[in-house]
Coordinates of C-alpha atoms in Angstrom, one line a residue:
X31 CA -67.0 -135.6 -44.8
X32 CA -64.8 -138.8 -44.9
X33 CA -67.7 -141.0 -44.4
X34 CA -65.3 -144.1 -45.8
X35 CA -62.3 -143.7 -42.8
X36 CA -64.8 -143.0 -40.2
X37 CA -67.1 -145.9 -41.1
X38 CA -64.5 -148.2 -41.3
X39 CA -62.8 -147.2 -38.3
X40 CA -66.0 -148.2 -36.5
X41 CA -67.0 -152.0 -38.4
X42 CA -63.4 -152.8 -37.3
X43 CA -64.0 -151.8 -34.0
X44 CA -67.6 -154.0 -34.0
X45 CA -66.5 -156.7 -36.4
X46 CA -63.1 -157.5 -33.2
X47 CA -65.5 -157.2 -30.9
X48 CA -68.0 -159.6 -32.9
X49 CA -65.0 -161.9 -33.0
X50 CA -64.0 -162.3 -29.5
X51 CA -68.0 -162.7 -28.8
X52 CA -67.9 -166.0 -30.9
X53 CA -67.3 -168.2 -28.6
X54 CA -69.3 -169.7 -25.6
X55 CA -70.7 -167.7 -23.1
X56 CA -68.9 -165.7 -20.8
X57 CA -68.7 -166.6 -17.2
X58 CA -71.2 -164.5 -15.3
X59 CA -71.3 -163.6 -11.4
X60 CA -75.3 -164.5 -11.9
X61 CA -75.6 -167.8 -13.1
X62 CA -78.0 -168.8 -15.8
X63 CA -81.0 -169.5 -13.3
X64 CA -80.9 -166.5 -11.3
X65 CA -80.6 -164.7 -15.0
X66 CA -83.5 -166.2 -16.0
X67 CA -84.8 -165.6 -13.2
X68 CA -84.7 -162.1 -13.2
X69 CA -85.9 -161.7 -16.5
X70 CA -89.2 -163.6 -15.8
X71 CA -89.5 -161.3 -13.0
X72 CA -89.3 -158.3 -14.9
X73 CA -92.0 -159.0 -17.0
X74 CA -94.1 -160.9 -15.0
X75 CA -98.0 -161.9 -16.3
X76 CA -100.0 -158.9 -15.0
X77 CA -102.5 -161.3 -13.6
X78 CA -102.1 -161.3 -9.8
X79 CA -102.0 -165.3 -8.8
X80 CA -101.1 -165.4 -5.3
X81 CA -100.2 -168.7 -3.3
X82 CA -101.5 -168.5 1.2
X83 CA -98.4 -167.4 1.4
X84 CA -97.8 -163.8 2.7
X85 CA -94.3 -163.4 1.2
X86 CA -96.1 -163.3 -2.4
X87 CA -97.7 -160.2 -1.7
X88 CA -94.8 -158.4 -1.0
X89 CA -93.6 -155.5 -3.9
X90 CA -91.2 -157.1 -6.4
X91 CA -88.5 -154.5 -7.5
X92 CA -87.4 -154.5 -11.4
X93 CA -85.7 -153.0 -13.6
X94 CA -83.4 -152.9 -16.5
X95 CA -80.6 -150.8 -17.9
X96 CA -79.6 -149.6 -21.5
X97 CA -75.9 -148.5 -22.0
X98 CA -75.0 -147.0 -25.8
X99 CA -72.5 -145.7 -27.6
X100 CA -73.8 -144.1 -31.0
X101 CA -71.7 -142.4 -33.6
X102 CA -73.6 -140.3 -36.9
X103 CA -72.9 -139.1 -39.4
X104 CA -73.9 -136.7 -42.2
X105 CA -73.2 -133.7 -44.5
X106 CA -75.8 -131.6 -43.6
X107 CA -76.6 -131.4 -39.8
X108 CA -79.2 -128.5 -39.1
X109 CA -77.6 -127.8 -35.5
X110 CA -73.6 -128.0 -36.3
X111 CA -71.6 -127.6 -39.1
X112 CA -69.1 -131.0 -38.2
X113 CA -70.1 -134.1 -40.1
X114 CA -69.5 -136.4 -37.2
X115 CA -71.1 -136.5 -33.4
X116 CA -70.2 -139.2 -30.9
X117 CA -71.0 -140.2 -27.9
X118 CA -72.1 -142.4 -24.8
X119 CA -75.5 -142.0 -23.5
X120 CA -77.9 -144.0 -20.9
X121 CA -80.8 -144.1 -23.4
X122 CA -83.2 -146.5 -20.8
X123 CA -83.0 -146.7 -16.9
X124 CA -86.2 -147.7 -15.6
X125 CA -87.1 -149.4 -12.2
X126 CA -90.3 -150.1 -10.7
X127 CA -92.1 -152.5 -8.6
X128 CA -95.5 -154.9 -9.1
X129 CA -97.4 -157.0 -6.7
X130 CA -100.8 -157.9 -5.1
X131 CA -103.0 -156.7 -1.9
X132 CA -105.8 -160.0 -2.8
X133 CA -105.6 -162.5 -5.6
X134 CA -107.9 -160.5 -7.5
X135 CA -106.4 -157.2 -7.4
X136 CA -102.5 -156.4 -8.7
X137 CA -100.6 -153.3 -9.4
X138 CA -97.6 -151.9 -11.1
X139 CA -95.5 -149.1 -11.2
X140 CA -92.9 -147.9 -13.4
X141 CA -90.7 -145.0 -14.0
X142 CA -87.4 -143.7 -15.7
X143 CA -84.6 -141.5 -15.8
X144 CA -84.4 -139.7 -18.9
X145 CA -81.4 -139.8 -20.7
X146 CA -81.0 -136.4 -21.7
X147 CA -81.6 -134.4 -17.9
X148 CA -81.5 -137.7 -15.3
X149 CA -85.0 -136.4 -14.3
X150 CA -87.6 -139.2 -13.1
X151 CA -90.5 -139.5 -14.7
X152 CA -93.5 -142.2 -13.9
X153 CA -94.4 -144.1 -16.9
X154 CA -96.8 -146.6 -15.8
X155 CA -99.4 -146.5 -13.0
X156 CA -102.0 -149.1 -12.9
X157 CA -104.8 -151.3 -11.1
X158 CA -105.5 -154.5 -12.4
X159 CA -108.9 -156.5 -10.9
X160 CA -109.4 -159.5 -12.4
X161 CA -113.1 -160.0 -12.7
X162 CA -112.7 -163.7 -14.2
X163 CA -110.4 -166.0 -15.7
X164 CA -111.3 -164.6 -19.1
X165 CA -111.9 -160.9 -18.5
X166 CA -109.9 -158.8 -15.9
X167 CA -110.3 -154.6 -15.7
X168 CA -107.3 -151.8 -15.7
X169 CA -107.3 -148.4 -14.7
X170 CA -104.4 -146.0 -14.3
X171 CA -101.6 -144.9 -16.9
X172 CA -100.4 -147.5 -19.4
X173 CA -99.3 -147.9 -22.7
X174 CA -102.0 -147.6 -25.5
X175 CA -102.9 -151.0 -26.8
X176 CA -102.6 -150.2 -30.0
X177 CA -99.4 -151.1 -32.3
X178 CA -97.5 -154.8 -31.7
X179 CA -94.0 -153.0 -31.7
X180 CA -95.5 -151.1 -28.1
X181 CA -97.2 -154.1 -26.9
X182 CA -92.9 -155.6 -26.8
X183 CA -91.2 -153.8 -23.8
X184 CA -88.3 -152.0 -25.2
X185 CA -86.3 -154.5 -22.8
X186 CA -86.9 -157.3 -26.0
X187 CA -86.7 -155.6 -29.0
X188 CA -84.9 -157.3 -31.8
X189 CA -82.8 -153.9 -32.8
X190 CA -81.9 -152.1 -30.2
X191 CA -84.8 -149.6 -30.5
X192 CA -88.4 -150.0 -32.7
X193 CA -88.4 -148.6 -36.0
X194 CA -88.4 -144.9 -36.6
X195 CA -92.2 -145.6 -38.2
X196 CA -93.4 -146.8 -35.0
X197 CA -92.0 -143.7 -33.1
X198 CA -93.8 -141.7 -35.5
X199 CA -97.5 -143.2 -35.1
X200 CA -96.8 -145.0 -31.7
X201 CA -99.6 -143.9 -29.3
X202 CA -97.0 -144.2 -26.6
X203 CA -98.8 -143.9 -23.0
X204 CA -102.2 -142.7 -21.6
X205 CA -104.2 -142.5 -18.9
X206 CA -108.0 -144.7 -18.9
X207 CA -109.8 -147.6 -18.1
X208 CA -110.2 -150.2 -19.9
X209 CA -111.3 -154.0 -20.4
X210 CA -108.9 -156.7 -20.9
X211 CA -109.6 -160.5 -22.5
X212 CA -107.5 -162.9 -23.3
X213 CA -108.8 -166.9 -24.1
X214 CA -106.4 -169.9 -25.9
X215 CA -106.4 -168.1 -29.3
X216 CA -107.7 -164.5 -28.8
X217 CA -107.1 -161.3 -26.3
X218 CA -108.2 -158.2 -26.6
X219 CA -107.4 -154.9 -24.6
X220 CA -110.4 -152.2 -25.1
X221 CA -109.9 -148.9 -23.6
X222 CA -111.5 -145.6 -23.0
X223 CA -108.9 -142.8 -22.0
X224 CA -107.6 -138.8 -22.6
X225 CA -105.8 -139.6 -26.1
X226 CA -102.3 -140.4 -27.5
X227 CA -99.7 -139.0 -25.9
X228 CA -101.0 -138.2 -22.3
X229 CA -98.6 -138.9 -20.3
X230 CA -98.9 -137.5 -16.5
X231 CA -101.1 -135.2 -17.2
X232 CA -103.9 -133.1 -14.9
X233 CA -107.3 -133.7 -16.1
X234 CA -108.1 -129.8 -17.6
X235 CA -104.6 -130.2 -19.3
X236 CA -104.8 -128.6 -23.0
X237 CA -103.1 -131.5 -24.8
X238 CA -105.7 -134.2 -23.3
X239 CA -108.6 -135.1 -25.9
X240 CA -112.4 -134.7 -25.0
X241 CA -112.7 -138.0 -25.2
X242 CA -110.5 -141.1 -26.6
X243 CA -111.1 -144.7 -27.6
X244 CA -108.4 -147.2 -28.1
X245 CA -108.5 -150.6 -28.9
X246 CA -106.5 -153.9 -30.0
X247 CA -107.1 -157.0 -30.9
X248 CA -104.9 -160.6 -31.3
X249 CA -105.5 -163.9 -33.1
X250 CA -103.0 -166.8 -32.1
X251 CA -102.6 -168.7 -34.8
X252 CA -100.0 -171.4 -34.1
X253 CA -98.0 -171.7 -31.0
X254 CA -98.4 -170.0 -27.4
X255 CA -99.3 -166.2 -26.2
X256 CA -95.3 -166.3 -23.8
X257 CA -93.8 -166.9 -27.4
X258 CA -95.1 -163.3 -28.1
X259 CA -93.4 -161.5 -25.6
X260 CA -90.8 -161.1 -27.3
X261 CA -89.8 -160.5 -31.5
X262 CA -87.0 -163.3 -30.9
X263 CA -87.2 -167.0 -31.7
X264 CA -84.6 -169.1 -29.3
X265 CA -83.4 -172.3 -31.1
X266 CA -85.4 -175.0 -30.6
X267 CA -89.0 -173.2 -30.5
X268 CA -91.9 -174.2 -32.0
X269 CA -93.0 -172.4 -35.0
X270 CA -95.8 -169.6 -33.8
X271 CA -97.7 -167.2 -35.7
X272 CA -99.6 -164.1 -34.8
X273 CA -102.0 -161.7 -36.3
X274 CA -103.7 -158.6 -34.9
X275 CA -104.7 -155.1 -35.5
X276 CA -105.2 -152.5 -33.5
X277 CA -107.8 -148.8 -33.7
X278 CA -108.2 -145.2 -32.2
X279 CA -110.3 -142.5 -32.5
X280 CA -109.9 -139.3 -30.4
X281 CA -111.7 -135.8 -30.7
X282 CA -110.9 -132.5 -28.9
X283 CA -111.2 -128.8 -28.6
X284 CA -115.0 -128.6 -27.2
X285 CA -114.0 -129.0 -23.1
X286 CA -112.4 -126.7 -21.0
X287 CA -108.9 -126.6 -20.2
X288 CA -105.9 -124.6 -19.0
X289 CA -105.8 -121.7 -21.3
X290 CA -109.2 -122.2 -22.7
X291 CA -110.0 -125.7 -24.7
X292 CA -108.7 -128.5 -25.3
X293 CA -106.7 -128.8 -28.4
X294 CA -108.5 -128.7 -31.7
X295 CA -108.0 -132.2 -33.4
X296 CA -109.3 -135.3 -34.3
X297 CA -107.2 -138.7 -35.1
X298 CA -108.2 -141.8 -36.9
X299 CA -105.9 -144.2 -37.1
X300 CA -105.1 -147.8 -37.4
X301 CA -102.1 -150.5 -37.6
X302 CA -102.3 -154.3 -38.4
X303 CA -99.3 -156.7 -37.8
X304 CA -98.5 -159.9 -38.5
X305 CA -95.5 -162.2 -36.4
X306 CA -94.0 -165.4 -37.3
X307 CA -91.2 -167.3 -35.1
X308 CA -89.6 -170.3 -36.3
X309 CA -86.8 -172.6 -35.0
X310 CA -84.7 -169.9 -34.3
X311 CA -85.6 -167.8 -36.5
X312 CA -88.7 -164.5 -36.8
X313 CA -90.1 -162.5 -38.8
X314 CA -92.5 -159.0 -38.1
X315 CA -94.6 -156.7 -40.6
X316 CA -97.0 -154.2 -39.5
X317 CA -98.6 -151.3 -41.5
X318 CA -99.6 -148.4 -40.1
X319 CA -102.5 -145.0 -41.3
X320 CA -103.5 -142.3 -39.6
X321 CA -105.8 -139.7 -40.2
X322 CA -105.6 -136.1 -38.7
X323 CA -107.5 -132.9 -38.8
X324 CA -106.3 -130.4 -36.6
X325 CA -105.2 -126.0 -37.2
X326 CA -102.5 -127.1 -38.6
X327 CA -104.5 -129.0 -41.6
X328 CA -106.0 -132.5 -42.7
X329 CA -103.3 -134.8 -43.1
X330 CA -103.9 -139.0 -43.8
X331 CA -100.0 -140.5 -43.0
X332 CA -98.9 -144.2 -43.6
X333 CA -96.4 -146.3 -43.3
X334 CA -94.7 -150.2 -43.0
X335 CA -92.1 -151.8 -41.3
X336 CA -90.8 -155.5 -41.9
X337 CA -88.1 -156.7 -40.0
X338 CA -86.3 -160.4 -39.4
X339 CA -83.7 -162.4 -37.3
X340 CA -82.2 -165.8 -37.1
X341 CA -79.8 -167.0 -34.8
X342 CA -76.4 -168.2 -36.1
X343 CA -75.3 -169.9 -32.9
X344 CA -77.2 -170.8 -30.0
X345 CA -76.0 -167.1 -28.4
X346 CA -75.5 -164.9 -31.8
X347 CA -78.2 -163.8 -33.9
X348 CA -78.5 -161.5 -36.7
X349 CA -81.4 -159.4 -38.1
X350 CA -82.2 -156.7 -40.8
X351 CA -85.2 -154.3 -40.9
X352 CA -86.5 -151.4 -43.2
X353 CA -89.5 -149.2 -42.6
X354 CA -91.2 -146.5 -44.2
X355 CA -93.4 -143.4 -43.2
X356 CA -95.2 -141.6 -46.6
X357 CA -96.4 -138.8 -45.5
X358 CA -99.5 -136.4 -47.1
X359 CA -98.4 -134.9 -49.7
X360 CA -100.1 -131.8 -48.8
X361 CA -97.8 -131.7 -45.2
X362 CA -95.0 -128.6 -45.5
X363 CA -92.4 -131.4 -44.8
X364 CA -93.8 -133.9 -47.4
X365 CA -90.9 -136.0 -48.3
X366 CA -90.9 -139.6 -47.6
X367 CA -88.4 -141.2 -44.9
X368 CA -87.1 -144.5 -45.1
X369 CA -84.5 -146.0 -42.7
X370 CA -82.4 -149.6 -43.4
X371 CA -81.3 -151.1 -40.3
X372 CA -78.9 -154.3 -40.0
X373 CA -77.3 -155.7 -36.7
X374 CA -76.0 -158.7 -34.6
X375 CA -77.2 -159.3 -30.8
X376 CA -75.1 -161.5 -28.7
X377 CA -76.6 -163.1 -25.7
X378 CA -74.5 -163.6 -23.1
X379 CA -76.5 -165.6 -21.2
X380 CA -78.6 -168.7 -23.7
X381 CA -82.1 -168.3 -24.4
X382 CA -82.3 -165.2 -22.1
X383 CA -83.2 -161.4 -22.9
X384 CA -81.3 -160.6 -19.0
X385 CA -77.8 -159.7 -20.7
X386 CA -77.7 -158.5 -24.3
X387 CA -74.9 -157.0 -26.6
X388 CA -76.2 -155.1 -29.5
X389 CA -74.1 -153.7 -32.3
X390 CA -76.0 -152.5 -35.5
X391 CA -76.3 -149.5 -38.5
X392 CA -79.2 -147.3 -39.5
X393 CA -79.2 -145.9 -42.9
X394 CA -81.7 -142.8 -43.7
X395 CA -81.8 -142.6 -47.0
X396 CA -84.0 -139.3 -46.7
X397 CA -83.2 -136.2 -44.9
X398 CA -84.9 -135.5 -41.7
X399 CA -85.7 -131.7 -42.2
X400 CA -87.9 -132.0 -45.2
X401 CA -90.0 -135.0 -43.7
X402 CA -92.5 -135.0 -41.0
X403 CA -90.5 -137.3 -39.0
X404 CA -89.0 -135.6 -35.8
X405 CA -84.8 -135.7 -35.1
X406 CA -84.2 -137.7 -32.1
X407 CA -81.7 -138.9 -30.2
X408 CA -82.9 -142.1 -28.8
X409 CA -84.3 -143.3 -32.7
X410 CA -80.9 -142.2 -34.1
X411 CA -82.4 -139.6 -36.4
X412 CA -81.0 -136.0 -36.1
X413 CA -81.7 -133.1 -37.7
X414 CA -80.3 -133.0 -41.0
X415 CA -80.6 -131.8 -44.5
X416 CA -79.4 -134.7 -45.9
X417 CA -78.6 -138.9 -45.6
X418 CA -77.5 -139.5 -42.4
X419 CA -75.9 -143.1 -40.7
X420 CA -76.3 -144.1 -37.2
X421 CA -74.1 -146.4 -35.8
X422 CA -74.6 -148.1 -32.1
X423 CA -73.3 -150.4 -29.9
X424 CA -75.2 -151.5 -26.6
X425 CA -75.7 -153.3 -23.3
X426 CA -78.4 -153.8 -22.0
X427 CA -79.0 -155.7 -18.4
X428 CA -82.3 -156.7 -16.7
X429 CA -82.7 -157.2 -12.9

């Protein structure tokens, strides 16, 4: 494989397009309020707070999408025997609407088209009732509240995904109830639900747990909770720091379900983070363990990532991450992974997530088929018996 001529084909290609974005601001059709706007809107507080009037009840549509172009390569691909794939895809589509029917009681829903069949697919699903100013209660499908990388919507990432560690231990979505609390310094989102991974699912479904508890908890050290909604630190901000941690246990195989039980297996498993922002600058490390005994064996699984970014102009900023998954050494596929990921974001709109350009690299320094981590598209990892580089170039818009 010519890895050299193809690789440098491609930083040509981003480093003239990284020049022409030097500059100021492009002229946009929306103007910098209604961008802001917009973005706001999309990730509202999920706290209904409703003026008398009646127009603030009304559904409020959002949604954002994610426009790539991603070329790999490696010398050992498991499904082709080329060295190089290419191509555009629509890795995130997602709309959805949020409002109120009484200033106590708010909603949202959320779905996507998946990038690989353009099939829709609900995501979230959810009652909120606030029961105080401190403590408020959800019920429906949501994201787990578990790991810090979930907790930021994938529309305000720094890269243009989270790491491949996160994919691997990320609880992704269930469906529960749970209590929410959230004071000046400390929140916390405690939740009894079907288990990791249960996403619009019947209640006898085999791959729901018996019975699941999840849980996370925040300490705001310095600065405010809306500096946390994102991993990026405009120019300007106050420095901020944040610590939390997160828990969940789940147990299965003793209930009934299509096909017989539920499936066999217990999880343990844990995270704690830590995030910094400066004047235009950030910095993010969480570790990750969990602990699993299912058929398939008793297997304890860690890993880190640690990421960073700082803006070189007011609308250019640069970042670097690596993370880690080191697996049991008593898995079949027990080989390490490791990925290195460097990039540049260019904002075409100032201090807003609403219209982002993202050009970056991921280097896997392991190969994918003797590790437990999964090929995937959307993470950039694909099957292969060897190294592998991802590079990627996106757009991404929020309305």
């Amino acid at each position: 494989m010519n890895l050299t001529t193809n690789t440098s084909m491609i930083g040509a290609l981003v480093l003239t397009a990284g020049t022409t974005f030097a500059g100021e601001p492009t002229s946009l059709s929306m103007d910098v309020e209604n961008a802001l706007h917009a973005e706001v809107t999309a990730d509202a507080s999920n706290h209904a707070s409703f003026a008398t009037n009646t127009n603030e009840y009304a559904p409020r549509v959002f949604g954002f999408i994610q426009t790539r172009y991603n070329a790999n390569f490696s010398d050992g691909y498991t499904f082709s025997s080329e060295d190089t794939t290419t191509g555009f895809e629509l890795s995130r589509t997602r709309i959805g609407v949020r409002g109120g029917i009484h200033p106590r009681v708010s909603y949202k829903i959320e779905g996507d088209f998946r990038s690989s069949t353009g099939a829709f697919r609900l995501l979230d699903a959810y009652t909120d009732i606030e029961l105080n100013d401190s403590w408020d209660l959800r019920i429906g499908q949501f994201a787990a509240p578990y790991t810090r990388e979930r907790q930021v919507s994938s529309r305000r990432q720094l890269a243009s995904e989270r790491s491949t560690t996160h994919r691997y231990f990320d609880g992704s979505r269930t469906q529960g109830v749970g209590l929410r609390y959230s004071s000046d310094k400390v929140r916390g989102f405690l939740t009894f639900n079907e288990g990791f991974g249960n996403t619009n699912t019947a209640f006898n479904a085999a791959a729901e747990a018996d019975y699941a508890i999840t849980g996370r908890l925040e300490y705001l050290g310095a600065g405010a909770w809306d500096a946390f909604r994102d991993f990026t630190s405009w120019r300007g901000s106050s420095n901020a720091w944040l610590v939390g941690g997160g828990v969940h246990w789940q147990d299965g195989g003793e209930t009934g379900a299509t096909g017989g039980t539920t499936a066999d297996m217990e999880i343990f498993a844990a995270t704690a983070d830590l995030s910094m922002e400066f004047d235009g600058s950030n910095l993010f490390a969480g570790f990750y363990f969990q602990s699993m005994d299912s058929a398939a064996g008793d297997f304890d699984d860690m890993g880190a990532a640690i990421q960073a970014g700082m803006f070189v102009t007011d609308i250019v900023e640069v970042f670097g991450r690596w993370d880690a998954v080191f697996a049991d050494s008593s898995r079949p596929a027990n080989d390490d992974f490791h990925t290195l990921t460097a990039g540049v974001n260019y904002y075409l709109i100032e201090n807003s997530h609403a219209a982002k350009l993202t050009f970056e690299i991921a280097y896997n320094l392991d190969e994918q088929a003797s590790s437990p981590v999964p090929a995937n598209t959307t993470a950039g990892v694909l099957g292969s018996t060897d190294e592998q580089f991802n590079l990627r170039a996106q757009l991404s818009v929020l309305f």
